[in-house]
Structures are given as structure tokens and as C-alpha cells.
Amino acid sequence: GAVVSQHPSWVICKSGTSVKIECRSLDFQATTMFWYRQFPKQSLMLMATSNEGSKATYEQGVEKDKFLINHASLTLSTLTVTSAHPEDSSFYICSARYGSGSVTGELFFGEGSRLTVL
Amino acid sequence: DAKTTQPNSMESNEEEPVHLPCNHSTISGTDYIHWYRQLPSQGPEYVIHGLTSNVNNRMASLAIAEDRKSSTLILHRATLRDAAVYYCILSSKKISSGSARQLTFGSGTQLTVLP
């Protein structure tokens, strides 16, 4: 199956610093990628939809100035958590849909990136 | 977005079949039913999806009720590696994201497989 890779898989940072998480589709092109956040023992919550070559679409309640998304190419989307605080500590997961133009195909998810803000 | 309802947890014995139920009484005619599973500290993994007809693949079977208000994921022989949170999700379409259907995750069912 198609592979989506995230980096780093875990990161620890000090409060106030910015952290960038990369999401790559390794063997297919993805015009759209999705970013999710998951707190312990909770379900995944969609944060934003990342569109190649255009601005991301954020879900209600997600601060676009705090969670910067850049989808610079068909295989790479990045999420930058700016001025991170302990409440931003979470498991961040990206996903991409395999198949250009497919609206019903399966989503492939990255391994997730665990952010801990001290 | 149409919501799904799943039991919080289920147990199964190893090597036995598992039937994971999902209710989606407000499903619309164009919503697909997706199943994903998530192992601890990993991203979700696609299991199966369908629209109206029952579906089979190497991982599982999906049985969809005739009125589409419920579905059941069937693992034919549970193994210890099948222990995970199983999510039943209806795909939704938002105009702002073009044709890309996004997935809204519910709370899922924690499946425990007993040796």
C-alpha cells in the first residue's frame, strides 16, 4: 500500500519555541493532506486540510496563526506549531488520500509525531 | 456531519470471529462507511470501506444493513495483533476542500483479544 511518513516521530521542546513536523507521501502524489491531533485516550480531531499550492483550510477552533501549514509540493506538507506551550503537547498525525481525483479511496496515515512541550 | 455510535470496548478470544457493530442512523445517501484501526502510539490503518453492498478484503468483511443505518466489521479469526481501537467513520464532503472527502473520527471501539 501507499506510504505516508512523518518526521520527527517524537520531539521535546521548551515552552515558547516553534516545532516543525513534516508529512511526506513517499510513493504517490497527494494534492490534499489532512492534519489531526490526538490527546491521550481520546479520538483523532481534524485540525486542517492542507491543499497543495493554496492556503490550508482550518477547522473551527483551530488557530491558523499558531498551527502553520505549508503544502509546498505534491509529496510534502508541514505543520509548524509556533510558540508552543504545554497544552500543545499531543500526538499529531497526518494523512493523505491515494489516487488523484479519488473521493472515496482509502486514507493513508503517517506514524504520528508526539510533541511534548516542557 | 452524520455521526456514528460504537460500543466503547469489546473482548474476543484469539482465533475466534469478532463482530464490531456501528450505528449510523443519520447517514446520507452519498456517505461511504469507512473502518480504520489504530494500534497504540501509531497512526490509524485503513481496514475496509463500502457504500451499500457487503465488502470483503484480506483483512476483514464489512456487512452493511439494507437501510444503511448500521454496519458490522467482521474479523474472521482474531489474533493478538488485531487488538486496537476500531473506528467506524462516515466520509463527508466539504465544499472548501474541493472533492477531497475528509474523515471525522468518533470514539471507536477498543478491541481486546484474549489469548
Short mmCIF file of C-alpha atoms in Angstrom, two decimals:
data_model
loop_
_atom_site.label_atom_id
_atom_site.label_comp_id
_atom_site.label_asym_id
_atom_site.label_seq_id
_atom_site.Cartn_x
_atom_site.Cartn_y
_atom_site.Cartn_z
CA GLY A 1 0.00 0.00 0.00
CA ALA A 2 0.89 3.66 -0.25
CA VAL A 3 3.21 5.05 2.40
CA VAL A 4 2.95 8.27 4.35
CA SER A 5 5.88 9.17 6.55
CA GLN A 6 6.13 11.73 9.33
CA HIS A 7 9.20 13.27 10.86
CA PRO A 8 10.11 13.56 13.63
CA SER A 9 8.30 10.72 15.35
CA TRP A 10 8.76 12.45 18.68
CA VAL A 11 10.04 15.82 19.81
CA ILE A 12 10.55 17.54 23.14
CA CYS A 13 10.86 21.30 23.22
CA LYS A 14 10.83 24.20 25.62
CA SER A 15 7.81 26.40 26.00
CA GLY A 16 7.86 29.30 23.57
CA THR A 17 9.79 27.58 20.82
CA SER A 18 8.44 26.55 17.42
CA VAL A 19 8.37 22.99 16.14
CA LYS A 20 8.02 21.80 12.56
CA ILE A 21 6.56 18.41 11.67
CA GLU A 22 6.91 17.03 8.15
CA CYS A 23 4.49 14.73 6.36
CA ARG A 24 5.60 13.05 3.16
CA SER A 25 3.82 10.78 0.74
CA LEU A 26 6.66 8.51 -0.29
CA ASP A 27 5.33 6.74 -3.34
CA PHE A 28 2.40 8.79 -4.56
CA GLN A 29 1.36 12.39 -5.06
CA ALA A 30 -1.14 13.93 -2.72
CA THR A 31 -2.85 17.17 -3.63
CA THR A 32 -4.61 17.10 -0.29
CA MET A 33 -3.34 16.10 3.10
CA PHE A 34 -5.09 16.22 6.45
CA TRP A 35 -3.66 17.06 9.85
CA TYR A 36 -5.12 15.55 13.01
CA ARG A 37 -4.37 15.95 16.70
CA GLN A 38 -4.96 13.29 19.33
CA PHE A 39 -4.80 13.77 23.09
CA PRO A 40 -4.26 10.76 25.39
CA LYS A 41 -7.18 8.32 25.43
CA GLN A 42 -9.14 10.49 23.03
CA SER A 43 -10.03 10.17 19.39
CA LEU A 44 -8.41 11.97 16.48
CA MET A 45 -9.57 15.50 15.87
CA LEU A 46 -9.20 17.05 12.44
CA MET A 47 -7.23 20.29 12.61
CA ALA A 48 -6.93 21.33 9.00
CA THR A 49 -6.93 20.31 5.38
CA SER A 50 -3.72 21.04 3.56
CA ASN A 51 -4.01 21.84 -0.14
CA GLU A 52 -1.01 21.85 -2.45
CA GLY A 53 -0.34 25.31 -3.79
CA SER A 54 -3.01 27.06 -1.77
CA LYS A 55 -3.91 28.01 1.78
CA ALA A 56 -4.91 25.39 4.25
CA THR A 57 -8.48 25.12 5.47
CA TYR A 58 -8.72 25.09 9.24
CA GLU A 59 -11.42 23.52 11.38
CA GLN A 60 -13.39 25.70 13.75
CA GLY A 61 -11.47 26.47 16.90
CA VAL A 62 -8.02 25.79 15.43
CA GLU A 63 -5.80 28.88 15.39
CA LYS A 64 -4.29 29.24 11.94
CA ASP A 65 -1.59 31.61 13.21
CA LYS A 66 -0.47 29.08 15.77
CA PHE A 67 -0.57 26.00 13.58
CA LEU A 68 1.06 26.99 10.31
CA ILE A 69 0.56 24.59 7.44
CA ASN A 70 2.55 24.64 4.23
CA HIS A 71 1.88 22.25 1.38
CA ALA A 72 4.77 23.19 -0.88
CA SER A 73 4.78 20.16 -3.15
CA LEU A 74 2.64 17.17 -4.07
CA THR A 75 4.59 14.99 -1.65
CA LEU A 76 5.24 17.24 1.33
CA SER A 77 3.12 19.08 3.85
CA THR A 78 4.50 20.67 7.00
CA LEU A 79 2.83 21.67 10.26
CA THR A 80 4.61 24.24 12.39
CA VAL A 81 3.48 24.71 15.97
CA THR A 82 4.53 28.26 16.76
CA SER A 83 5.36 29.42 20.26
CA ALA A 84 4.46 26.02 21.66
CA HIS A 85 3.06 25.71 25.17
CA PRO A 86 2.49 22.65 27.37
CA GLU A 87 -1.17 22.48 26.33
CA ASP A 88 0.01 21.91 22.74
CA SER A 89 1.58 18.62 23.82
CA SER A 90 -0.19 15.98 21.78
CA PHE A 91 0.08 13.29 19.12
CA TYR A 92 -0.05 14.92 15.68
CA ILE A 93 -0.98 12.73 12.73
CA CYS A 94 -1.14 13.49 9.04
CA SER A 95 -2.91 11.60 6.30
CA ALA A 96 -3.16 11.65 2.55
CA ARG A 97 -5.53 10.11 0.09
CA TYR A 98 -4.06 7.81 -2.52
CA GLY A 99 -5.36 8.25 -6.01
CA SER A 100 -5.65 11.50 -7.86
CA GLY A 101 -9.23 12.58 -8.14
CA SER A 102 -10.46 9.78 -5.95
CA VAL A 103 -13.06 10.88 -3.49
CA THR A 104 -13.76 7.56 -1.94
CA GLY A 105 -10.41 5.87 -1.69
CA GLU A 106 -8.66 4.98 1.48
CA LEU A 107 -6.65 7.44 3.51
CA PHE A 108 -3.09 6.56 4.43
CA PHE A 109 -1.85 7.86 7.74
CA GLY A 110 1.60 8.73 8.93
CA GLU A 111 3.09 7.13 12.01
CA GLY A 112 2.33 10.20 14.07
CA SER A 113 4.56 12.73 15.83
CA ARG A 114 4.44 13.03 19.58
CA LEU A 115 5.11 16.55 20.77
CA THR A 116 5.97 17.24 24.39
CA VAL A 117 6.33 20.87 25.42
CA LEU A 118 8.08 21.43 28.72
CA ASP B 1 -21.79 15.52 9.60
CA ALA B 2 -23.54 12.23 10.25
CA LYS B 3 -22.39 10.60 13.48
CA THR B 4 -21.60 7.02 14.34
CA THR B 5 -22.16 5.12 17.56
CA GLN B 6 -19.92 2.26 18.63
CA PRO B 7 -19.51 0.32 21.86
CA ASN B 8 -16.61 1.64 23.92
CA SER B 9 -14.97 -1.74 24.25
CA MET B 10 -15.27 -5.39 23.24
CA GLU B 11 -13.41 -8.57 24.05
CA SER B 12 -12.72 -11.56 21.90
CA ASN B 13 -10.86 -14.80 22.22
CA GLU B 14 -7.96 -15.48 19.94
CA GLU B 15 -8.78 -17.45 16.80
CA GLU B 16 -12.50 -16.66 17.09
CA PRO B 17 -14.53 -14.32 14.86
CA VAL B 18 -15.27 -10.79 16.04
CA HIS B 19 -18.26 -8.70 15.05
CA LEU B 20 -17.81 -4.99 15.69
CA PRO B 21 -21.08 -3.06 15.36
CA CYS B 22 -21.61 0.53 14.30
CA ASN B 23 -24.81 2.55 14.18
CA HIS B 24 -25.16 5.46 11.79
CA SER B 25 -28.85 6.21 11.67
CA THR B 26 -28.40 9.69 10.12
CA ILE B 27 -26.24 8.53 7.24
CA SER B 28 -26.90 10.29 3.95
CA GLY B 29 -27.19 8.62 0.58
CA THR B 30 -23.73 9.67 -0.53
CA ASP B 31 -21.84 8.81 2.66
CA TYR B 32 -19.36 5.98 2.48
CA ILE B 33 -18.75 3.82 5.54
CA HIS B 34 -15.08 3.51 6.44
CA TRP B 35 -13.35 1.41 9.07
CA TYR B 36 -9.90 2.20 10.37
CA ARG B 37 -8.00 0.82 13.31
CA GLN B 38 -5.32 2.32 15.47
CA LEU B 39 -2.70 0.48 17.45
CA PRO B 40 -1.13 2.25 20.46
CA SER B 41 1.13 5.16 19.53
CA GLN B 42 0.59 4.65 15.82
CA GLY B 43 -1.38 6.35 13.12
CA PRO B 44 -4.66 4.78 12.02
CA GLU B 45 -4.62 1.98 9.47
CA TYR B 46 -7.23 1.51 6.77
CA VAL B 47 -9.30 -1.64 7.16
CA ILE B 48 -12.20 -1.52 4.72
CA HIS B 49 -14.90 0.73 3.30
CA GLY B 50 -18.19 0.38 1.46
CA LEU B 51 -21.32 2.15 0.27
CA THR B 52 -24.25 -0.26 0.03
CA SER B 53 -23.05 -3.77 -0.73
CA ASN B 54 -21.13 -6.02 1.62
CA VAL B 55 -17.39 -5.91 1.07
CA ASN B 56 -14.59 -8.39 1.66
CA ASN B 57 -10.84 -7.94 1.64
CA ARG B 58 -7.86 -9.74 3.09
CA MET B 59 -8.24 -8.03 6.44
CA ALA B 60 -11.95 -8.16 7.13
CA SER B 61 -15.51 -8.15 5.88
CA LEU B 62 -17.99 -5.31 6.06
CA ALA B 63 -21.66 -6.10 6.36
CA ILE B 64 -23.96 -3.15 5.67
CA ALA B 65 -27.60 -3.19 6.69
CA GLU B 66 -30.16 -2.84 3.92
CA ASP B 67 -31.30 0.54 5.25
CA ARG B 68 -27.63 1.54 5.73
CA LYS B 69 -28.32 2.71 9.26
CA SER B 70 -25.86 0.24 10.70
CA SER B 71 -22.88 -1.84 9.70
CA THR B 72 -20.69 -4.56 11.17
CA LEU B 73 -16.99 -5.11 10.77
CA ILE B 74 -16.16 -8.79 10.84
CA LEU B 75 -12.72 -10.11 11.70
CA HIS B 76 -12.92 -13.77 10.78
CA ARG B 77 -10.19 -15.02 13.11
CA ALA B 78 -8.96 -12.59 15.71
CA THR B 79 -5.28 -12.58 16.54
CA LEU B 80 -3.43 -10.77 19.28
CA ARG B 81 -2.20 -8.29 16.68
CA ASP B 82 -5.80 -7.28 16.00
CA ALA B 83 -6.05 -5.64 19.42
CA ALA B 84 -6.63 -1.98 18.62
CA VAL B 85 -9.17 0.83 18.62
CA TYR B 86 -11.52 0.35 15.69
CA TYR B 87 -13.14 3.43 14.21
CA CYS B 88 -16.30 3.42 12.13
CA ILE B 89 -16.39 6.62 10.10
CA LEU B 90 -18.70 8.18 7.57
CA SER B 91 -16.98 10.20 4.91
CA SER B 92 -18.18 13.73 4.48
CA LYS B 93 -17.58 16.28 1.80
CA LYS B 94 -16.92 19.94 2.40
CA ILE B 95 -17.04 22.46 -0.41
CA SER B 96 -13.99 24.28 0.95
CA SER B 97 -11.83 21.21 0.50
CA GLY B 98 -12.97 20.52 -3.05
CA SER B 99 -13.53 16.91 -3.86
CA ALA B 100 -11.39 15.54 -1.06
CA ARG B 101 -13.60 13.78 1.44
CA GLN B 102 -12.31 14.18 4.94
CA LEU B 103 -12.93 11.75 7.78
CA THR B 104 -14.34 12.66 11.18
CA PHE B 105 -13.33 10.17 13.86
CA GLY B 106 -15.65 9.14 16.69
CA SER B 107 -14.57 7.48 19.91
CA GLY B 108 -14.16 4.00 18.42
CA THR B 109 -14.24 0.54 20.00
CA GLN B 110 -11.28 -0.75 21.96
CA LEU B 111 -10.93 -4.40 20.99
CA THR B 112 -9.13 -6.67 23.43
CA VAL B 113 -8.10 -10.09 22.18
CA LEU B 114 -7.61 -12.69 24.86
CA PRO B 115 -5.09 -15.48 24.33
#
